[in-house]
Short mmCIF file of C-alpha atoms in Angstrom, two decimals:
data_model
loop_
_atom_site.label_atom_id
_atom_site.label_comp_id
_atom_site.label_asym_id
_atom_site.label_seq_id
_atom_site.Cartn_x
_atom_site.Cartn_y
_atom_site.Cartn_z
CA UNK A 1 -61.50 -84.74 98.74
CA UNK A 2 -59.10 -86.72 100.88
CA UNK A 3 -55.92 -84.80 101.86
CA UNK A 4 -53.15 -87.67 101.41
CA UNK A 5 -49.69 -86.44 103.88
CA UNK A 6 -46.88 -87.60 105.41
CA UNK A 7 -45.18 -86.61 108.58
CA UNK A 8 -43.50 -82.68 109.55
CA UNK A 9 -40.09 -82.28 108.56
CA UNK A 10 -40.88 -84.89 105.31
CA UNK A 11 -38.13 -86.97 103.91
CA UNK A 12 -38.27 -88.46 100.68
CA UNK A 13 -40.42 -91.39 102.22
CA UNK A 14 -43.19 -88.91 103.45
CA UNK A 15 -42.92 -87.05 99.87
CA UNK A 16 -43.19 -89.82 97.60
CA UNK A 17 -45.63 -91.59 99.96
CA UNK A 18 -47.80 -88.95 99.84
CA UNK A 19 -47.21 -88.14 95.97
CA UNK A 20 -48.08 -92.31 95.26
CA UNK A 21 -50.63 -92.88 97.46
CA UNK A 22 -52.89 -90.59 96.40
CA UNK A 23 -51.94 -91.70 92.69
CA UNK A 24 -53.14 -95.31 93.48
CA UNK A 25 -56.42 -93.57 95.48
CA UNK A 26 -57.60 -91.48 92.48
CA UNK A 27 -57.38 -94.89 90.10
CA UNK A 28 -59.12 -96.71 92.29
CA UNK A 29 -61.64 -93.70 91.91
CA UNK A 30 -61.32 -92.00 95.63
CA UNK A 31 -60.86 -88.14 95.07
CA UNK A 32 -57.40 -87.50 96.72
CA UNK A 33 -54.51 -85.07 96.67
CA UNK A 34 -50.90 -84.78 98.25
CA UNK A 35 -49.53 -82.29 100.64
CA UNK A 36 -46.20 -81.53 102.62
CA UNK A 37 -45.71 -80.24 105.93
CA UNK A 38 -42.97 -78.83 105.51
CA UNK A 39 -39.69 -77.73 103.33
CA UNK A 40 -38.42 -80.72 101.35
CA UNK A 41 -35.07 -81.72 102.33
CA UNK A 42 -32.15 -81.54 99.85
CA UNK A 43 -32.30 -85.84 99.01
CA UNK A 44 -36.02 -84.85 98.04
CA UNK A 45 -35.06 -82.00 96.41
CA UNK A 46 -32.68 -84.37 94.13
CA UNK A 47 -35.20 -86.75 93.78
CA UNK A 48 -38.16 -84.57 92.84
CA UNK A 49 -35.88 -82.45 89.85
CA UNK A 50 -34.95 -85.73 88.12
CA UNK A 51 -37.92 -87.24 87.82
CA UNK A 52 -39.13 -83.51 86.97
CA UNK A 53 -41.97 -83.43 89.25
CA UNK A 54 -43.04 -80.49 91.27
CA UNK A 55 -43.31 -80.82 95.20
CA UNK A 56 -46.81 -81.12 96.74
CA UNK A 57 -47.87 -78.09 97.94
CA UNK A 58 -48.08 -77.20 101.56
CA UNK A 59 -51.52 -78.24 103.31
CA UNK A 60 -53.43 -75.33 104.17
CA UNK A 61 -55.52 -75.18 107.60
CA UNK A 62 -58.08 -77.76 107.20
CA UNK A 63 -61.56 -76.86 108.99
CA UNK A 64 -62.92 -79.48 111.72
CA UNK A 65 -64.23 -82.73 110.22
CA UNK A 66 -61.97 -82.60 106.73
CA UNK A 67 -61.46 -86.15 105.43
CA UNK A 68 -57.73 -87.26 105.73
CA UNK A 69 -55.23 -89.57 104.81
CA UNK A 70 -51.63 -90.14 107.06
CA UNK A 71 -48.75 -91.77 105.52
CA UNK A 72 -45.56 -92.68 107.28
CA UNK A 73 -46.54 -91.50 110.45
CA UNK A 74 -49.40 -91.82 112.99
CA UNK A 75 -48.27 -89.81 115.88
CA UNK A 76 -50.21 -86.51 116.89
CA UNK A 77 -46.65 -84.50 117.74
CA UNK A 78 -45.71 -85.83 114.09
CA UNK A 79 -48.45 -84.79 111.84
CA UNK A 80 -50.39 -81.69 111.86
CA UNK A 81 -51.13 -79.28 114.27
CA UNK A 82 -55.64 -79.59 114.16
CA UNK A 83 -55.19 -83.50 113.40
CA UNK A 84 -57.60 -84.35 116.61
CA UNK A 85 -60.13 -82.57 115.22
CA UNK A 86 -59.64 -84.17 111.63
CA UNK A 87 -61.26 -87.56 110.11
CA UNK A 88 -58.59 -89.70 109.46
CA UNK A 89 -59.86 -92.15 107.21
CA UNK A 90 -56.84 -94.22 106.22
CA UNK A 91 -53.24 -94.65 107.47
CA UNK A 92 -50.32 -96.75 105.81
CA UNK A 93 -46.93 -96.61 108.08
CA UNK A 94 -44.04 -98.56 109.05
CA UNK A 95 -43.91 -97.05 112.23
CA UNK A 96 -45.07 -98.25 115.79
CA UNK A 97 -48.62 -97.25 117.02
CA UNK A 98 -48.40 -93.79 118.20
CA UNK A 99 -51.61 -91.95 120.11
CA UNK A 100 -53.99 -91.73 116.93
CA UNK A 101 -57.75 -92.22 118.03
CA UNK A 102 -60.44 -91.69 115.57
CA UNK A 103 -64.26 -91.34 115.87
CA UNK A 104 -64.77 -93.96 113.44
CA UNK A 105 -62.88 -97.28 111.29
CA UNK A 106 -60.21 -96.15 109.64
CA UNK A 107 -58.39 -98.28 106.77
CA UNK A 108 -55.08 -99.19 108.59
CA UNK A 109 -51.89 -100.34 106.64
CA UNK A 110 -49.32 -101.41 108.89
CA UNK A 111 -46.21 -103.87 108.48
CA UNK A 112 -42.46 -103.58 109.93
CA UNK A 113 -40.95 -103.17 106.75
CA UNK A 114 -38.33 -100.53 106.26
CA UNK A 115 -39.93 -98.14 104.07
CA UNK A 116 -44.08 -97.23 103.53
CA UNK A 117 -42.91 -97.24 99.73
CA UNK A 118 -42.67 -100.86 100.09
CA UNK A 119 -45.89 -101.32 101.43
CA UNK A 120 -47.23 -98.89 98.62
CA UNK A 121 -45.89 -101.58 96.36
CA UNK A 122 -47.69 -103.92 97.78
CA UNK A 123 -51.27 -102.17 97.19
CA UNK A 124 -50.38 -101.87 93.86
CA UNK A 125 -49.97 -105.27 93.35
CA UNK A 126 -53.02 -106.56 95.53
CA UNK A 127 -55.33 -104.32 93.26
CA UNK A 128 -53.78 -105.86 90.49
CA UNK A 129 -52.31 -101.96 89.10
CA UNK A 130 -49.37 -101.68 87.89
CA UNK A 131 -46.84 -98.88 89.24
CA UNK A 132 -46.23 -95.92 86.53
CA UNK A 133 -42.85 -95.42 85.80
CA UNK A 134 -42.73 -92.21 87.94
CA UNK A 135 -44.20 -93.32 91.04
CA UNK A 136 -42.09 -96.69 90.45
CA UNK A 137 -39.30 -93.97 90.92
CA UNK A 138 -40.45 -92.39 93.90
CA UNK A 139 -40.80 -95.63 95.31
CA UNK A 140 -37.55 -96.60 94.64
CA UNK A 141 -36.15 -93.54 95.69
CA UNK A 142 -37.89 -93.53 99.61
CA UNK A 143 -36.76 -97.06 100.26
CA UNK A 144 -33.00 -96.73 99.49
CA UNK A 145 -33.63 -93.23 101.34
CA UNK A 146 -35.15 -94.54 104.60
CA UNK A 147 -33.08 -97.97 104.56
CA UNK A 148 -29.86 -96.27 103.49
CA UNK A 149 -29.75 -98.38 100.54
CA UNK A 150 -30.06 -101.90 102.88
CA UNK A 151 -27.57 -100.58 106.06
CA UNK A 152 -30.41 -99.85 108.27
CA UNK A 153 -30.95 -102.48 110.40
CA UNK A 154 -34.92 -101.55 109.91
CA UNK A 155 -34.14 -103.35 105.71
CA UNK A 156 -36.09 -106.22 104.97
CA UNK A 157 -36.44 -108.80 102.29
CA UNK A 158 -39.87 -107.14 101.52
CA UNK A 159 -37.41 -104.01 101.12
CA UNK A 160 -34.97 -105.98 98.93
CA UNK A 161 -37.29 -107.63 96.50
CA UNK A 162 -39.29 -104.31 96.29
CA UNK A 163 -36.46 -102.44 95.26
CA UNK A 164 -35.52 -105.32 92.74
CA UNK A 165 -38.98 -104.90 91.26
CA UNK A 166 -39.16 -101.40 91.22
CA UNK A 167 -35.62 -100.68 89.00
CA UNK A 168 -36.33 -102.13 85.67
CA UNK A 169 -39.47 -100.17 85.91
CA UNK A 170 -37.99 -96.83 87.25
CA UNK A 171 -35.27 -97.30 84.26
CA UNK A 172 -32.79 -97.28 87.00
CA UNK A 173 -30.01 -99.77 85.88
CA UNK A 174 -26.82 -99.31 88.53
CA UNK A 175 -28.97 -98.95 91.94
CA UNK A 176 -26.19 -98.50 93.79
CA UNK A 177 -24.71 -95.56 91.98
CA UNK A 178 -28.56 -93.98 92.29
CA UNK A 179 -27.77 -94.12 95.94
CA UNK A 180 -24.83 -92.62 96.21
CA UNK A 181 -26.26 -90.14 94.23
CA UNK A 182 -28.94 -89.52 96.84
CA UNK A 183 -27.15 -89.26 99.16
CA UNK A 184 -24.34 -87.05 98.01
CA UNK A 185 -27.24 -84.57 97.16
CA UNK A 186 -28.73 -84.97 100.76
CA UNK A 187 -24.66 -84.18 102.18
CA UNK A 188 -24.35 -81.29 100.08
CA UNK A 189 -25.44 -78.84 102.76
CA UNK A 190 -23.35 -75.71 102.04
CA UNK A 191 -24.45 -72.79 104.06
CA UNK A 192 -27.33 -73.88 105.66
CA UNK A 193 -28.39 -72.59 108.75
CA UNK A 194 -27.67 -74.83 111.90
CA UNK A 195 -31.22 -75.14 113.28
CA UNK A 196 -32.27 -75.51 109.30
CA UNK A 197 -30.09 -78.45 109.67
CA UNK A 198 -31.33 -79.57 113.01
CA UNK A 199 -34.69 -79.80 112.22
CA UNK A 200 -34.32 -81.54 108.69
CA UNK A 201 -34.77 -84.56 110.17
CA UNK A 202 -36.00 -83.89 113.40
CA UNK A 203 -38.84 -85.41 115.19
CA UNK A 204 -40.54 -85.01 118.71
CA UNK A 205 -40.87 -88.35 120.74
CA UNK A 206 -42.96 -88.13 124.02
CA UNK A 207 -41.42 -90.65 126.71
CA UNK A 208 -42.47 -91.88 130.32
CA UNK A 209 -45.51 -91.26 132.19
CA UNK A 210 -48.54 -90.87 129.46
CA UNK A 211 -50.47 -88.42 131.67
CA UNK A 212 -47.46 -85.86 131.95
CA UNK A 213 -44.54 -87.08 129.58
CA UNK A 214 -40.97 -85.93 128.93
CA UNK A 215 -40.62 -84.56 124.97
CA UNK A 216 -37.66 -85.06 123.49
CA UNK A 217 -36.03 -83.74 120.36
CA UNK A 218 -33.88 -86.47 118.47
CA UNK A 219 -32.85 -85.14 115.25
CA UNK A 220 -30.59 -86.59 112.34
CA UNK A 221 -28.02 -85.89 110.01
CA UNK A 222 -27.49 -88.85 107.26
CA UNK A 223 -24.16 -87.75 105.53
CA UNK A 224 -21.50 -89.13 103.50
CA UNK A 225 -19.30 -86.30 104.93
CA UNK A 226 -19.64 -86.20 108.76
CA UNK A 227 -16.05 -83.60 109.02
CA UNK A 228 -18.29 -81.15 107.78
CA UNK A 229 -21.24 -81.41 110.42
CA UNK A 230 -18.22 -81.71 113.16
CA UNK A 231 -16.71 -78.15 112.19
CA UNK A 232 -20.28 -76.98 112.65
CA UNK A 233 -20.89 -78.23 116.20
CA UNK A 234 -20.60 -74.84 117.86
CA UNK A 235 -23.41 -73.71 115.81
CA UNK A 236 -25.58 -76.42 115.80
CA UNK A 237 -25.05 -77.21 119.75
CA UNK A 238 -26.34 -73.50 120.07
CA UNK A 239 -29.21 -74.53 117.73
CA UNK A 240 -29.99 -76.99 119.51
CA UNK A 241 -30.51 -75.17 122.76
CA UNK A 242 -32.61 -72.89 121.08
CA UNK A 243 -34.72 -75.05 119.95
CA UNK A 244 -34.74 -77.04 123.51
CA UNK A 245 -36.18 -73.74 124.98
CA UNK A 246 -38.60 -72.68 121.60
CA UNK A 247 -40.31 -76.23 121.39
CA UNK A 248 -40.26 -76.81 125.48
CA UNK A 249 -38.78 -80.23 125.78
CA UNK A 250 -36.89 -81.70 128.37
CA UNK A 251 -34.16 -83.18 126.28
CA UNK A 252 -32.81 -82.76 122.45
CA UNK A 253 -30.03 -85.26 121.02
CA UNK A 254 -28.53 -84.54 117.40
CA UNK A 255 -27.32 -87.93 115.86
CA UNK A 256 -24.85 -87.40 112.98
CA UNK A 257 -25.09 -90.52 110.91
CA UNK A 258 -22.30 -91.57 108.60
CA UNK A 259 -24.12 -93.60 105.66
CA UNK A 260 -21.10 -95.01 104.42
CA UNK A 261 -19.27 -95.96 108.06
CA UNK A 262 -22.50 -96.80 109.25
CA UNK A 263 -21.65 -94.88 112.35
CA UNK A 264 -23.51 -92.65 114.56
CA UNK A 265 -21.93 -90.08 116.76
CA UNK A 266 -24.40 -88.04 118.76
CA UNK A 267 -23.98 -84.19 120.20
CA UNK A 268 -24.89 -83.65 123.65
CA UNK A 269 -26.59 -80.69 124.72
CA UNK A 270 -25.80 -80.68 128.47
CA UNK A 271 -25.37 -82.52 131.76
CA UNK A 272 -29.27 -83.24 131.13
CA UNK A 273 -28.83 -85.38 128.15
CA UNK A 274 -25.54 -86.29 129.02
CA UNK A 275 -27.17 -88.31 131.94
CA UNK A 276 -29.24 -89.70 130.03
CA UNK A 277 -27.02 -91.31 127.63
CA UNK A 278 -24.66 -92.75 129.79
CA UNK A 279 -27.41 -94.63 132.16
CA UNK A 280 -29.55 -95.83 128.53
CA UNK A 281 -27.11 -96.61 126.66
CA UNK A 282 -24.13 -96.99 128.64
CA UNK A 283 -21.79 -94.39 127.21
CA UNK A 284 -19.86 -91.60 127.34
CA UNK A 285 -19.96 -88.39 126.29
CA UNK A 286 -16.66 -86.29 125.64
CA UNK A 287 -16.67 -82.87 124.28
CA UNK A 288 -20.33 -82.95 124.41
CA UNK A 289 -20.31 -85.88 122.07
CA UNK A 290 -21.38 -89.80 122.29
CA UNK A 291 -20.43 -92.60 120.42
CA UNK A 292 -23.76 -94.92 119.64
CA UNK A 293 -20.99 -97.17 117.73
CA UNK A 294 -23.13 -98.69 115.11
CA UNK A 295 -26.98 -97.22 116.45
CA UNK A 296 -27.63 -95.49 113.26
CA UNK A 297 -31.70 -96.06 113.45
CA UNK A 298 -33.84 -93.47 115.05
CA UNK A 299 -36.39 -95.81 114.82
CA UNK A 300 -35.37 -98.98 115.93
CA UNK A 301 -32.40 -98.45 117.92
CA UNK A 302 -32.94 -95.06 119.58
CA UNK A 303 -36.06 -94.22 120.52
CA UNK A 304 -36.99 -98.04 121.70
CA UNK A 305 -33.97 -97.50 124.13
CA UNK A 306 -35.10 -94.29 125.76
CA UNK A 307 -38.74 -95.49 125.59
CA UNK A 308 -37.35 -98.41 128.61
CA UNK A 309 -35.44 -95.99 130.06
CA UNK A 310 -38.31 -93.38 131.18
CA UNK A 311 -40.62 -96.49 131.11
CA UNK A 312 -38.69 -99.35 132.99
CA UNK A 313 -41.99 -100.87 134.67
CA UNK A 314 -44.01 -100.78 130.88
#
């Protein structure tokens, strides 16, 4: 059986990736199965209850040599813990190559779209399968997720058109109300514990010299109500260091994303990061917070910037 998962910390993009993918492998007669690897996130959480479908379970410790599938990721600090010693058979991302080597051919899927749902939707179609009204859901739901409903400068037409596809089939007739939807559930963060928060969308990036890099924690909070995070920032500045000294790393940044704005203000640990930011990106921070002005992509606007910093010569 091939175990068919997305990256730690999932998002609704690594859920419903996972979920669809090995949907379209098991009609296309490949014995496959999704996992999580980790605690769904409150968007996914929304998403999952409506369309009444029960989370993948967790993926248990897989013995040397078990058959696997990666969606949206490919990075080893990403995925899970053994994955060296796993046989990655087939990958389908959106992200840039990461370190993945494999002992032999994998099937690789990879396009700069903003959203592996997208490029789901286009397997579907190149098989000549049509997309069941529930995964045409999940699919809908990842891209307006991971593309903040077309803000992210990461959106593409592939994005658009994929999403116009996808509705009428999902039964979803105001898109844009679905979205705010989304993410008023993913906002809705009550009493949740700061480094809960912190590593909802948190991801470990390894920058500089291959042979001995810095790792760096850049996490994420997409909200629709940034004053809330803000009257949290004692606690989650404290979470932060605690998770700077649990997971090792020479740096951690916390961007708080305002979906609506389209803003991104960023805490700063210490003089460390602080540094940092001012010399990459050329601001600075006061009360142990940067404004990124409009940088509200981890993908394509963050982690490409620190990349040249650490690596000016690459």
């Amino acid at each position: 059986m091939l175990h068919v998962f997305g990256h730690t910390n999932p998002d609704t993009d690594a859920i419903s990736a996972a979920l669809v993918y090995a949907s379209l492998l098991r009609r296309q007669g490949v014995e496959a199965q999704a996992f999580r690897l980790g605690h769904l996130n409150f968007e996914t959480e929304f998403v999952l209850k409506e369309l009444g479908v029960e989370a993948p379970p967790m993926l248990p410790e897989l013995p040397a040599g078990t058959a696997v599938a990666l969606v949206d990721h490919n990075e080893s600090a990403q995925s899970v813990s053994n994955l060296a010693e796993l046989s990655v058979k087939r990958v389908v991302d959106h992200h840039k190559l990461g370190d993945l080597t494999t002992a032999n051919p994998p099937y690789l899927r990879f396009e700069p779209v903003g959203c592996t749902g997208t490029l789901l939707l286009k397997l579907h179609r190149e098989a000549n399968l049509d997309v069941p009204v529930q995964d045409a859901k999940l699919l809908l739901s990842a891209i307006l997720s991971d593309t903040l409903h077309f803000r992210s400068p990461t959106t593409t037409q592939d994005d658009r058109e994929a999403v116009e596809f996808l509705a009428p089939i999902a039964g979803i007739q105001d898109v844009e109300q679905y979205a705010l939807a989304m993410f008023a559930a993913k906002s809705d963060l009550g009493d949740t514990p700061a480094e809960t928060l912190f590593r909802m969308d948190y991801k470990v990036f390894p920058f500089g010299d291959p042979a001995k890099p810095q790792e760096w924690g850049l996490g994420v909070i997409e909200t629709t109500n940034p004053a809330y995070v803000f009257g949290r920032q004692a606690e989650l500045l404290a979470a932060m260091d605690t998770v700077k000294a649990e997971d090792g790393l020479s740096g951690v940044l916390l961007s708080v994303v305002d979906i609506l704005n389209e803003t991104n203000r960023t805490f700063i640990l210490s003089a460390t990061e602080e540094k940092v930011m001012q010399e990459a990106f050329g601001v600075r921070t006061q009360g142990q917070v940067a404004d990124l002005g409009h940088r509200i992509s981890r993908k394509k606007q963050i982690v490409p910037v620190l990349e040249k910093y650490f690596s000016p010569d690459a």
